[in-house]
Amino acid sequence: MPHRPYIVGNWKMNGTRASLAEARAIDRGAARNPGVNVGIAPPATLLAPMAEAVETISLGGQDCHAQASGAFTGDISAAMLADAGASFVIVGHSERRLLHGETNEMVKAKAAAALAAGLGAIVCVGETEAERDAGKAESVVSAQLAGSLPDDAGTPGQVTVAYEPVWAIGTGRVPSAVDVSTMHRAIRATLEGRYGAANAGMRILYGGSVNAGNAAELLHCDEVGGALVGGASLTADSFLTIVSAAAPSTD
Ligand code: PGA
């Protein structure tokens, strides 16, 4: 891993102010692992209080609107996330694509809005089980990247790609190390073709059922620069085991 590994917890629709204690514990653990960049994307309601509660970790949104402001009931803009204490935002998560009908075009616009607001953008892609079974995993991911990535990559490292096979999310199933490496190499090749030298600063995260038991193997796959973690990020115990697994060895 050429850069400091990046371990991001996606809390999804979980957490109230009672969870701030867990965030503080994660923050203390992150401070003990300075070789790892640690982030949490809590529900938007927790961004501001969590920003007050933590010192080391970065905070992010789980989605943003493509517009900066306006008549969009229920939506939150990238600038609002930044104002609440976020430094990044996840866009195009498969739960947004599948449950909220988000298209590649919408994801691309959201990513561009995030960059314009000064946030990092974690752009999620990943195939369904049927697509993998049909031998289309790489072509599906390649098309998602082509349609979802912003034209301008912003500053070095501002764009991150998260490869999350839909069938691995929340299921306890993960692809083989060979399949993860193959996909991540293909994503790197796409980024090279798209951004040239600017791709060098971009991390590619793996996501989907990452846990304390499988993190070390997944994080050592080719071109894996970190992990996007759902369920196992909700408690400091399990999340910090993953953070430790990502810590560069000291030998
Ligand atoms: P999971 O979720 O770790 O619970 O599988 C990952 C994600 O959706 O980002």
mmCIF file of C-alpha atoms in Angstrom, residues 54-192:
data_model
loop_
_atom_site.group_PDB
_atom_site.id
_atom_site.type_symbol
_atom_site.label_atom_id
_atom_site.label_comp_id
_atom_site.label_asym_id
_atom_site.label_seq_id
_atom_site.Cartn_x
_atom_site.Cartn_y
_atom_site.Cartn_z
ATOM 1 C CA VAL A 54 -13.353 13.409 18.412
ATOM 2 C CA GLU A 55 -9.847 14.673 17.672
ATOM 3 C CA THR A 56 -8.057 12.210 15.422
ATOM 4 C CA ILE A 57 -10.534 10.633 13.029
ATOM 5 C CA SER A 58 -12.117 12.318 10.031
ATOM 6 C CA LEU A 59 -15.879 12.442 9.613
ATOM 7 C CA GLY A 60 -17.972 12.092 6.509
ATOM 8 C CA GLY A 61 -21.480 12.124 5.125
ATOM 9 C CA GLN A 62 -23.132 9.071 3.587
ATOM 10 C CA ASP A 63 -24.638 10.974 0.663
ATOM 11 C CA CYS A 64 -25.043 14.541 -0.552
ATOM 12 C CA HIS A 65 -27.204 16.394 -3.026
ATOM 13 C CA ALA A 66 -25.649 17.559 -6.276
ATOM 14 C CA GLN A 67 -26.924 21.108 -5.793
ATOM 15 C CA ALA A 68 -25.457 23.524 -3.269
ATOM 16 C CA SER A 69 -28.853 24.628 -1.873
ATOM 17 C CA GLY A 70 -32.487 24.969 -2.816
ATOM 18 C CA ALA A 71 -35.926 23.388 -2.674
ATOM 19 C CA PHE A 72 -34.881 19.782 -2.102
ATOM 20 C CA THR A 73 -36.831 18.599 0.926
ATOM 21 C CA GLY A 74 -34.925 16.088 3.004
ATOM 22 C CA ASP A 75 -31.658 16.481 1.156
ATOM 23 C CA ILE A 76 -28.324 17.733 2.450
ATOM 24 C CA SER A 77 -25.706 19.551 0.400
ATOM 25 C CA ALA A 78 -21.987 18.929 0.436
ATOM 26 C CA ALA A 79 -21.414 22.401 1.873
ATOM 27 C CA MET A 80 -23.797 21.591 4.740
ATOM 28 C CA LEU A 81 -21.873 18.411 5.501
ATOM 29 C CA ALA A 82 -18.642 20.398 5.536
ATOM 30 C CA ASP A 83 -20.248 22.974 7.820
ATOM 31 C CA ALA A 84 -21.263 20.189 10.221
ATOM 32 C CA GLY A 85 -17.706 18.883 10.427
ATOM 33 C CA ALA A 86 -17.378 16.456 7.528
ATOM 34 C CA SER A 87 -14.251 16.260 5.407
ATOM 35 C CA PHE A 88 -15.506 13.584 3.019
ATOM 36 C CA VAL A 89 -18.710 12.057 1.712
ATOM 37 C CA ILE A 90 -19.608 8.622 0.397
ATOM 38 C CA VAL A 91 -21.456 8.802 -2.922
ATOM 39 C CA GLY A 92 -23.050 6.065 -5.018
ATOM 40 C CA HIS A 93 -23.268 3.444 -2.289
ATOM 41 C CA SER A 94 -25.184 0.467 -3.669
ATOM 42 C CA GLU A 95 -27.945 1.052 -1.126
ATOM 43 C CA ARG A 96 -28.428 4.513 -2.647
ATOM 44 C CA ARG A 97 -28.211 3.164 -6.183
ATOM 45 C CA LEU A 98 -30.656 0.295 -5.530
ATOM 46 C CA LEU A 99 -33.056 1.772 -2.973
ATOM 47 C CA HIS A 100 -33.060 5.377 -4.169
ATOM 48 C CA GLY A 101 -32.656 4.840 -7.892
ATOM 49 C CA GLU A 102 -29.366 6.705 -8.141
ATOM 50 C CA THR A 103 -27.820 6.552 -11.591
ATOM 51 C CA ASN A 104 -24.183 6.921 -12.571
ATOM 52 C CA GLU A 105 -24.974 10.447 -13.773
ATOM 53 C CA MET A 106 -26.403 11.406 -10.389
ATOM 54 C CA VAL A 107 -23.433 9.888 -8.575
ATOM 55 C CA LYS A 108 -21.024 11.789 -10.808
ATOM 56 C CA ALA A 109 -22.831 15.065 -10.111
ATOM 57 C CA LYS A 110 -22.742 14.372 -6.376
ATOM 58 C CA ALA A 111 -19.024 13.578 -6.508
ATOM 59 C CA ALA A 112 -18.354 16.804 -8.381
ATOM 60 C CA ALA A 113 -20.431 18.736 -5.816
ATOM 61 C CA ALA A 114 -18.433 17.147 -3.003
ATOM 62 C CA LEU A 115 -15.125 18.155 -4.558
ATOM 63 C CA ALA A 116 -16.399 21.679 -5.217
ATOM 64 C CA ALA A 117 -17.299 21.975 -1.530
ATOM 65 C CA GLY A 118 -13.797 20.881 -0.563
ATOM 66 C CA LEU A 119 -14.803 17.410 0.593
ATOM 67 C CA GLY A 120 -13.168 14.143 -0.344
ATOM 68 C CA ALA A 121 -15.478 11.879 -2.346
ATOM 69 C CA ILE A 122 -15.616 8.120 -1.852
ATOM 70 C CA VAL A 123 -17.227 6.860 -5.045
ATOM 71 C CA CYS A 124 -18.723 3.373 -4.625
ATOM 72 C CA VAL A 125 -19.001 0.779 -7.361
ATOM 73 C CA GLY A 126 -19.673 -2.942 -7.365
ATOM 74 C CA GLU A 127 -21.422 -5.720 -9.230
ATOM 75 C CA THR A 128 -24.432 -7.794 -8.183
ATOM 76 C CA GLU A 129 -24.195 -11.527 -7.723
ATOM 77 C CA ALA A 130 -26.013 -12.173 -10.989
ATOM 78 C CA GLU A 131 -23.561 -9.931 -12.818
ATOM 79 C CA ARG A 132 -20.588 -11.762 -11.313
ATOM 80 C CA ASP A 133 -22.105 -15.148 -12.124
ATOM 81 C CA ALA A 134 -22.570 -13.995 -15.703
ATOM 82 C CA GLY A 135 -18.865 -13.093 -15.916
ATOM 83 C CA LYS A 136 -19.663 -9.389 -16.151
ATOM 84 C CA ALA A 137 -18.191 -8.118 -12.875
ATOM 85 C CA GLU A 138 -15.309 -6.210 -14.462
ATOM 86 C CA SER A 139 -17.365 -4.723 -17.285
ATOM 87 C CA VAL A 140 -20.089 -3.596 -14.870
ATOM 88 C CA VAL A 141 -17.585 -1.940 -12.548
ATOM 89 C CA SER A 142 -15.770 -0.366 -15.465
ATOM 90 C CA ALA A 143 -19.036 1.133 -16.757
ATOM 91 C CA GLN A 144 -19.914 2.415 -13.285
ATOM 92 C CA LEU A 145 -16.505 4.073 -13.016
ATOM 93 C CA ALA A 146 -16.831 5.598 -16.475
ATOM 94 C CA GLY A 147 -20.198 7.090 -15.563
ATOM 95 C CA SER A 148 -19.747 7.950 -11.892
ATOM 96 C CA LEU A 149 -16.284 9.443 -11.540
ATOM 97 C CA PRO A 150 -15.972 13.218 -11.741
ATOM 98 C CA ASP A 151 -14.230 14.647 -14.805
ATOM 99 C CA ASP A 152 -11.803 16.592 -12.655
ATOM 100 C CA ALA A 153 -10.201 14.635 -9.830
ATOM 101 C CA GLY A 154 -9.618 17.690 -7.647
ATOM 102 C CA THR A 155 -6.571 17.730 -5.417
ATOM 103 C CA PRO A 156 -4.368 14.625 -4.925
ATOM 104 C CA GLY A 157 -6.223 12.027 -2.891
ATOM 105 C CA GLN A 158 -9.531 13.899 -2.964
ATOM 106 C CA VAL A 159 -11.196 11.088 -4.915
ATOM 107 C CA THR A 160 -11.302 7.586 -3.466
ATOM 108 C CA VAL A 161 -12.936 4.591 -5.124
ATOM 109 C CA ALA A 162 -14.642 1.933 -3.009
ATOM 110 C CA TYR A 163 -15.146 -1.433 -4.645
ATOM 111 C CA GLU A 164 -18.051 -3.075 -2.876
ATOM 112 C CA PRO A 165 -19.555 -6.154 -4.490
ATOM 113 C CA VAL A 166 -23.283 -5.842 -3.761
ATOM 114 C CA TRP A 167 -23.530 -9.511 -2.822
ATOM 115 C CA ALA A 168 -20.832 -9.104 -0.164
ATOM 116 C CA ILE A 169 -22.483 -6.194 1.677
ATOM 117 C CA GLY A 170 -23.923 -7.282 5.000
ATOM 118 C CA THR A 171 -23.894 -10.939 4.004
ATOM 119 C CA GLY A 172 -20.748 -12.285 5.622
ATOM 120 C CA ARG A 173 -19.559 -13.402 2.191
ATOM 121 C CA VAL A 174 -16.425 -11.950 0.610
ATOM 122 C CA PRO A 175 -14.738 -12.487 -2.743
ATOM 123 C CA SER A 176 -11.535 -14.517 -2.855
ATOM 124 C CA ALA A 177 -8.257 -12.651 -2.472
ATOM 125 C CA VAL A 178 -7.570 -13.403 -6.133
ATOM 126 C CA ASP A 179 -10.875 -11.854 -7.210
ATOM 127 C CA VAL A 180 -10.292 -8.779 -5.037
ATOM 128 C CA SER A 181 -6.794 -8.306 -6.474
ATOM 129 C CA THR A 182 -8.008 -8.808 -10.031
ATOM 130 C CA MET A 183 -10.780 -6.245 -9.647
ATOM 131 C CA HIS A 184 -8.602 -3.711 -7.871
ATOM 132 C CA ARG A 185 -5.914 -3.962 -10.559
ATOM 133 C CA ALA A 186 -8.586 -3.395 -13.191
ATOM 134 C CA ILE A 187 -9.879 -0.350 -11.301
ATOM 135 C CA ARG A 188 -6.329 1.033 -11.050
ATOM 136 C CA ALA A 189 -5.903 0.589 -14.805
ATOM 137 C CA THR A 190 -9.173 2.467 -15.380
ATOM 138 C CA LEU A 191 -8.044 5.289 -13.097
ATOM 139 C CA GLU A 192 -4.715 5.488 -14.897
#
